[in-house]
Amino acid sequence: MYFKIDDPIIRGSGRMTEEEIEKAIMKQLKMRGLLLADVKLIREMDRGIEGASMIIPATVNKDGGLGKNSSIATMEQFKQLRKYVRKLLKDLCGEIMKGNVPIKPYKKKGTTSCKYCSFLPVCQFDTTMKENSFRNFYDKKDDEVWSLMAQEEEK
Ligand code: SF4
């Protein structure tokens, strides 16, 4: 889970009660990440959860099950993810060891990896050169991501 250290400014009508302001702040500070799809565990992480949690990305439905918009993965999926990341890191290290380090920054929704990069002043990345181009990232549905990872595993 990720918790953003922040002091959010809440926009409201000016007639918000203390409780509403508190809720709006909690919403802004809600943790992000991936939870184990285990309702018992989720209830331990947020003991007051009914409906959408204010602190973790999970929803518990009235029937006691987890809501569709919960950010969850099964134990099998966590294992798959760990295996995929391990292979990815191994492959990346292998490429670096071979001296294969092309400049390939990403671009996603108008932002790029160069935006906050401390190497920007000395970096040779230049989109006017045909071999320098961004890798475009697009959001994908969770199912698609799991299936792509499974395909990679089969290779
Ligand atoms: S500024 Fe250069 S090193 Fe930094 S992310 Fe962009 S391309 Fe990579």
mmCIF file of C-alpha atoms and ligand atoms in Angstrom:
data_model
loop_
_atom_site.group_PDB
_atom_site.id
_atom_site.type_symbol
_atom_site.label_atom_id
_atom_site.label_comp_id
_atom_site.label_asym_id
_atom_site.label_seq_id
_atom_site.Cartn_x
_atom_site.Cartn_y
_atom_site.Cartn_z
ATOM 1 C CA MET A 1 0.000 0.000 0.000
ATOM 2 C CA TYR A 2 1.069 3.557 -0.632
ATOM 3 C CA PHE A 3 0.193 6.442 1.619
ATOM 4 C CA LYS A 4 0.732 9.889 0.203
ATOM 5 C CA ILE A 5 2.106 12.280 2.778
ATOM 6 C CA ASP A 6 0.066 15.352 2.077
ATOM 7 C CA ASP A 7 -1.996 18.110 3.628
ATOM 8 C CA PRO A 8 -4.827 18.326 1.084
ATOM 9 C CA ILE A 9 -6.842 21.460 0.477
ATOM 10 C CA ILE A 10 -10.524 20.614 0.271
ATOM 11 C CA ARG A 11 -12.783 22.478 -2.122
ATOM 12 C CA GLY A 12 -16.334 22.808 -0.889
ATOM 13 C CA SER A 13 -19.406 24.970 -0.728
ATOM 14 C CA GLY A 14 -18.303 26.753 2.429
ATOM 15 C CA ARG A 15 -21.172 25.156 4.284
ATOM 16 C CA MET A 16 -19.431 21.888 4.943
ATOM 17 C CA THR A 17 -19.576 20.492 8.440
ATOM 18 C CA GLU A 18 -16.430 19.432 10.294
ATOM 19 C CA GLU A 19 -17.409 15.818 9.648
ATOM 20 C CA GLU A 20 -17.798 16.386 5.892
ATOM 21 C CA ILE A 21 -14.417 18.119 5.743
ATOM 22 C CA GLU A 22 -12.839 15.258 7.669
ATOM 23 C CA LYS A 23 -14.380 12.748 5.243
ATOM 24 C CA ALA A 24 -13.192 14.713 2.202
ATOM 25 C CA ILE A 25 -9.655 14.814 3.642
ATOM 26 C CA MET A 26 -9.762 11.072 4.364
ATOM 27 C CA LYS A 27 -10.865 10.472 0.771
ATOM 28 C CA GLN A 28 -7.873 12.404 -0.543
ATOM 29 C CA LEU A 29 -5.488 10.520 1.741
ATOM 30 C CA LYS A 30 -6.904 7.066 1.036
ATOM 31 C CA MET A 31 -4.138 4.519 0.537
ATOM 32 C CA ARG A 32 -3.485 3.072 -2.890
ATOM 33 C CA GLY A 33 -2.245 -0.341 -3.792
ATOM 34 C CA LEU A 34 -3.266 -3.949 -4.101
ATOM 35 C CA LEU A 35 -4.972 -5.929 -1.360
ATOM 36 C CA LEU A 36 -5.312 -9.651 -0.853
ATOM 37 C CA ALA A 37 -8.852 -10.603 -1.862
ATOM 38 C CA ASP A 38 -9.768 -11.828 1.580
ATOM 39 C CA VAL A 39 -12.697 -10.055 3.164
ATOM 40 C CA LYS A 40 -11.672 -11.155 6.689
ATOM 41 C CA LEU A 41 -8.255 -9.592 6.257
ATOM 42 C CA ILE A 42 -9.741 -6.443 4.756
ATOM 43 C CA ARG A 43 -12.083 -6.120 7.712
ATOM 44 C CA GLU A 44 -9.051 -6.311 9.997
ATOM 45 C CA MET A 45 -7.343 -3.533 8.046
ATOM 46 C CA ASP A 46 -10.391 -1.300 8.334
ATOM 47 C CA ARG A 47 -12.523 -2.438 11.229
ATOM 48 C CA GLY A 48 -15.234 0.112 10.516
ATOM 49 C CA ILE A 49 -15.662 -0.789 6.836
ATOM 50 C CA GLU A 50 -19.226 -0.812 5.537
ATOM 51 C CA GLY A 51 -19.507 -0.081 1.839
ATOM 52 C CA ALA A 52 -16.466 1.789 0.515
ATOM 53 C CA SER A 53 -13.560 2.076 2.921
ATOM 54 C CA MET A 54 -12.250 5.534 3.759
ATOM 55 C CA ILE A 55 -8.681 4.325 4.202
ATOM 56 C CA ILE A 56 -8.024 1.372 1.883
ATOM 57 C CA PRO A 57 -9.104 0.762 -1.745
ATOM 58 C CA ALA A 58 -11.797 -1.779 -0.939
ATOM 59 C CA THR A 59 -15.562 -1.963 -0.754
ATOM 60 C CA VAL A 60 -17.544 -4.513 1.208
ATOM 61 C CA ASN A 61 -20.992 -5.161 -0.238
ATOM 62 C CA LYS A 62 -24.128 -5.663 1.809
ATOM 63 C CA ASP A 63 -23.913 -9.413 1.139
ATOM 64 C CA GLY A 64 -20.470 -9.427 2.800
ATOM 65 C CA GLY A 65 -18.529 -9.910 -0.446
ATOM 66 C CA LEU A 66 -15.934 -7.575 -1.902
ATOM 67 C CA GLY A 67 -17.131 -4.836 -4.252
ATOM 68 C CA LYS A 68 -16.235 -4.706 -7.933
ATOM 69 C CA ASN A 69 -14.202 -1.517 -7.578
ATOM 70 C CA SER A 70 -11.943 -2.987 -4.895
ATOM 71 C CA SER A 71 -8.255 -3.075 -5.742
ATOM 72 C CA ILE A 72 -7.683 -6.738 -4.967
ATOM 73 C CA ALA A 73 -5.801 -9.798 -6.134
ATOM 74 C CA THR A 74 -6.028 -13.419 -5.103
ATOM 75 C CA MET A 75 -3.080 -15.231 -3.558
ATOM 76 C CA GLU A 76 -2.522 -16.954 -6.919
ATOM 77 C CA GLN A 77 -2.440 -13.564 -8.661
ATOM 78 C CA PHE A 78 0.042 -12.220 -6.107
ATOM 79 C CA LYS A 79 2.265 -15.228 -6.831
ATOM 80 C CA GLN A 80 1.907 -14.580 -10.561
ATOM 81 C CA LEU A 81 2.769 -10.905 -10.081
ATOM 82 C CA ARG A 82 5.830 -11.704 -7.983
ATOM 83 C CA LYS A 83 7.045 -14.219 -10.560
ATOM 84 C CA TYR A 84 6.495 -11.736 -13.382
ATOM 85 C CA VAL A 85 8.347 -8.887 -11.609
ATOM 86 C CA ARG A 86 11.230 -11.203 -10.704
ATOM 87 C CA LYS A 87 11.607 -12.260 -14.354
ATOM 88 C CA LEU A 88 11.293 -8.661 -15.539
ATOM 89 C CA LEU A 89 14.053 -7.478 -13.188
ATOM 90 C CA LYS A 90 16.269 -10.417 -14.147
ATOM 91 C CA ASP A 91 15.809 -9.664 -17.855
ATOM 92 C CA LEU A 92 16.445 -5.939 -17.332
ATOM 93 C CA CYS A 93 19.636 -6.625 -15.375
ATOM 94 C CA GLY A 94 20.743 -9.012 -18.108
ATOM 95 C CA GLU A 95 20.254 -6.323 -20.748
ATOM 96 C CA ILE A 96 22.147 -3.743 -18.649
ATOM 97 C CA MET A 97 25.022 -6.206 -18.161
ATOM 98 C CA LYS A 98 25.160 -6.628 -21.947
ATOM 99 C CA GLY A 99 25.482 -2.846 -22.249
ATOM 100 C CA ASN A 100 22.032 -2.482 -23.733
ATOM 101 C CA VAL A 101 20.748 0.770 -22.180
ATOM 102 C CA PRO A 102 18.745 2.650 -24.812
ATOM 103 C CA ILE A 103 17.072 5.936 -23.867
ATOM 104 C CA LYS A 104 13.408 4.973 -23.728
ATOM 105 C CA PRO A 105 11.389 7.326 -21.540
ATOM 106 C CA TYR A 106 7.648 6.819 -21.237
ATOM 107 C CA LYS A 107 4.748 9.112 -21.993
ATOM 108 C CA LYS A 108 1.380 8.692 -20.323
ATOM 109 C CA LYS A 109 -1.622 11.030 -20.267
ATOM 110 C CA GLY A 110 0.459 14.077 -21.138
ATOM 111 C CA THR A 111 3.202 13.389 -18.620
ATOM 112 C CA THR A 112 6.580 11.775 -19.192
ATOM 113 C CA SER A 113 9.285 10.142 -17.123
ATOM 114 C CA CYS A 114 11.505 13.111 -17.977
ATOM 115 C CA LYS A 115 9.310 15.552 -16.047
ATOM 116 C CA TYR A 116 11.068 15.145 -12.703
ATOM 117 C CA CYS A 117 14.218 13.405 -13.911
ATOM 118 C CA SER A 118 17.403 14.809 -12.389
ATOM 119 C CA PHE A 119 19.357 13.868 -15.538
ATOM 120 C CA LEU A 120 17.268 16.153 -17.735
ATOM 121 C CA PRO A 121 19.912 18.935 -17.981
ATOM 122 C CA VAL A 122 22.525 16.518 -19.319
ATOM 123 C CA CYS A 123 20.324 13.974 -21.072
ATOM 124 C CA GLN A 124 20.762 13.541 -24.800
ATOM 125 C CA PHE A 125 17.134 12.583 -25.420
ATOM 126 C CA ASP A 126 15.924 14.569 -28.378
ATOM 127 C CA THR A 127 12.651 13.740 -30.172
ATOM 128 C CA THR A 128 13.908 15.417 -33.347
ATOM 129 C CA MET A 129 16.204 12.413 -33.741
ATOM 130 C CA LYS A 130 14.353 9.475 -35.236
ATOM 131 C CA GLU A 131 15.851 6.906 -32.850
ATOM 132 C CA ASN A 132 14.623 8.912 -29.843
ATOM 133 C CA SER A 133 10.955 8.390 -29.153
ATOM 134 C CA PHE A 134 8.699 7.934 -26.181
ATOM 135 C CA ARG A 135 7.102 4.648 -25.230
ATOM 136 C CA ASN A 136 3.411 5.419 -24.917
ATOM 137 C CA PHE A 137 1.686 3.885 -21.922
ATOM 138 C CA TYR A 138 -2.067 3.370 -21.847
ATOM 139 C CA ASP A 139 -4.316 2.270 -19.022
ATOM 140 C CA LYS A 140 -5.469 -1.303 -19.313
ATOM 141 C CA LYS A 141 -8.246 -3.177 -17.607
ATOM 142 C CA ASP A 142 -7.116 -5.441 -14.748
ATOM 143 C CA ASP A 143 -8.175 -8.607 -16.599
ATOM 144 C CA GLU A 144 -6.090 -7.617 -19.599
ATOM 145 C CA VAL A 145 -3.033 -7.016 -17.402
ATOM 146 C CA TRP A 146 -3.360 -10.421 -15.713
ATOM 147 C CA SER A 147 -3.767 -12.102 -19.062
ATOM 148 C CA LEU A 148 -0.738 -10.306 -20.543
ATOM 149 C CA MET A 149 1.356 -11.385 -17.582
ATOM 150 C CA ALA A 150 0.193 -14.975 -18.040
ATOM 151 C CA GLN A 151 1.162 -14.809 -21.734
ATOM 152 C CA GLU A 152 4.643 -13.547 -20.780
ATOM 153 C CA GLU A 153 5.011 -16.411 -18.339
ATOM 154 C CA GLU A 154 4.355 -18.933 -21.105
ATOM 155 C CA LYS A 155 7.152 -17.557 -23.268
HETATM 156 S S1 SF4 B 1 15.489 13.073 -19.019
HETATM 157 FE FE1 SF4 B 1 16.678 11.527 -20.117
HETATM 158 S S2 SF4 B 1 17.357 10.088 -18.533
HETATM 159 FE FE2 SF4 B 1 15.683 11.289 -17.693
HETATM 160 S S3 SF4 B 1 13.846 10.059 -18.073
HETATM 161 FE FE3 SF4 B 1 14.059 11.504 -19.761
HETATM 162 S S4 SF4 B 1 15.178 10.352 -21.313
HETATM 163 FE FE4 SF4 B 1 15.454 9.247 -19.383
#
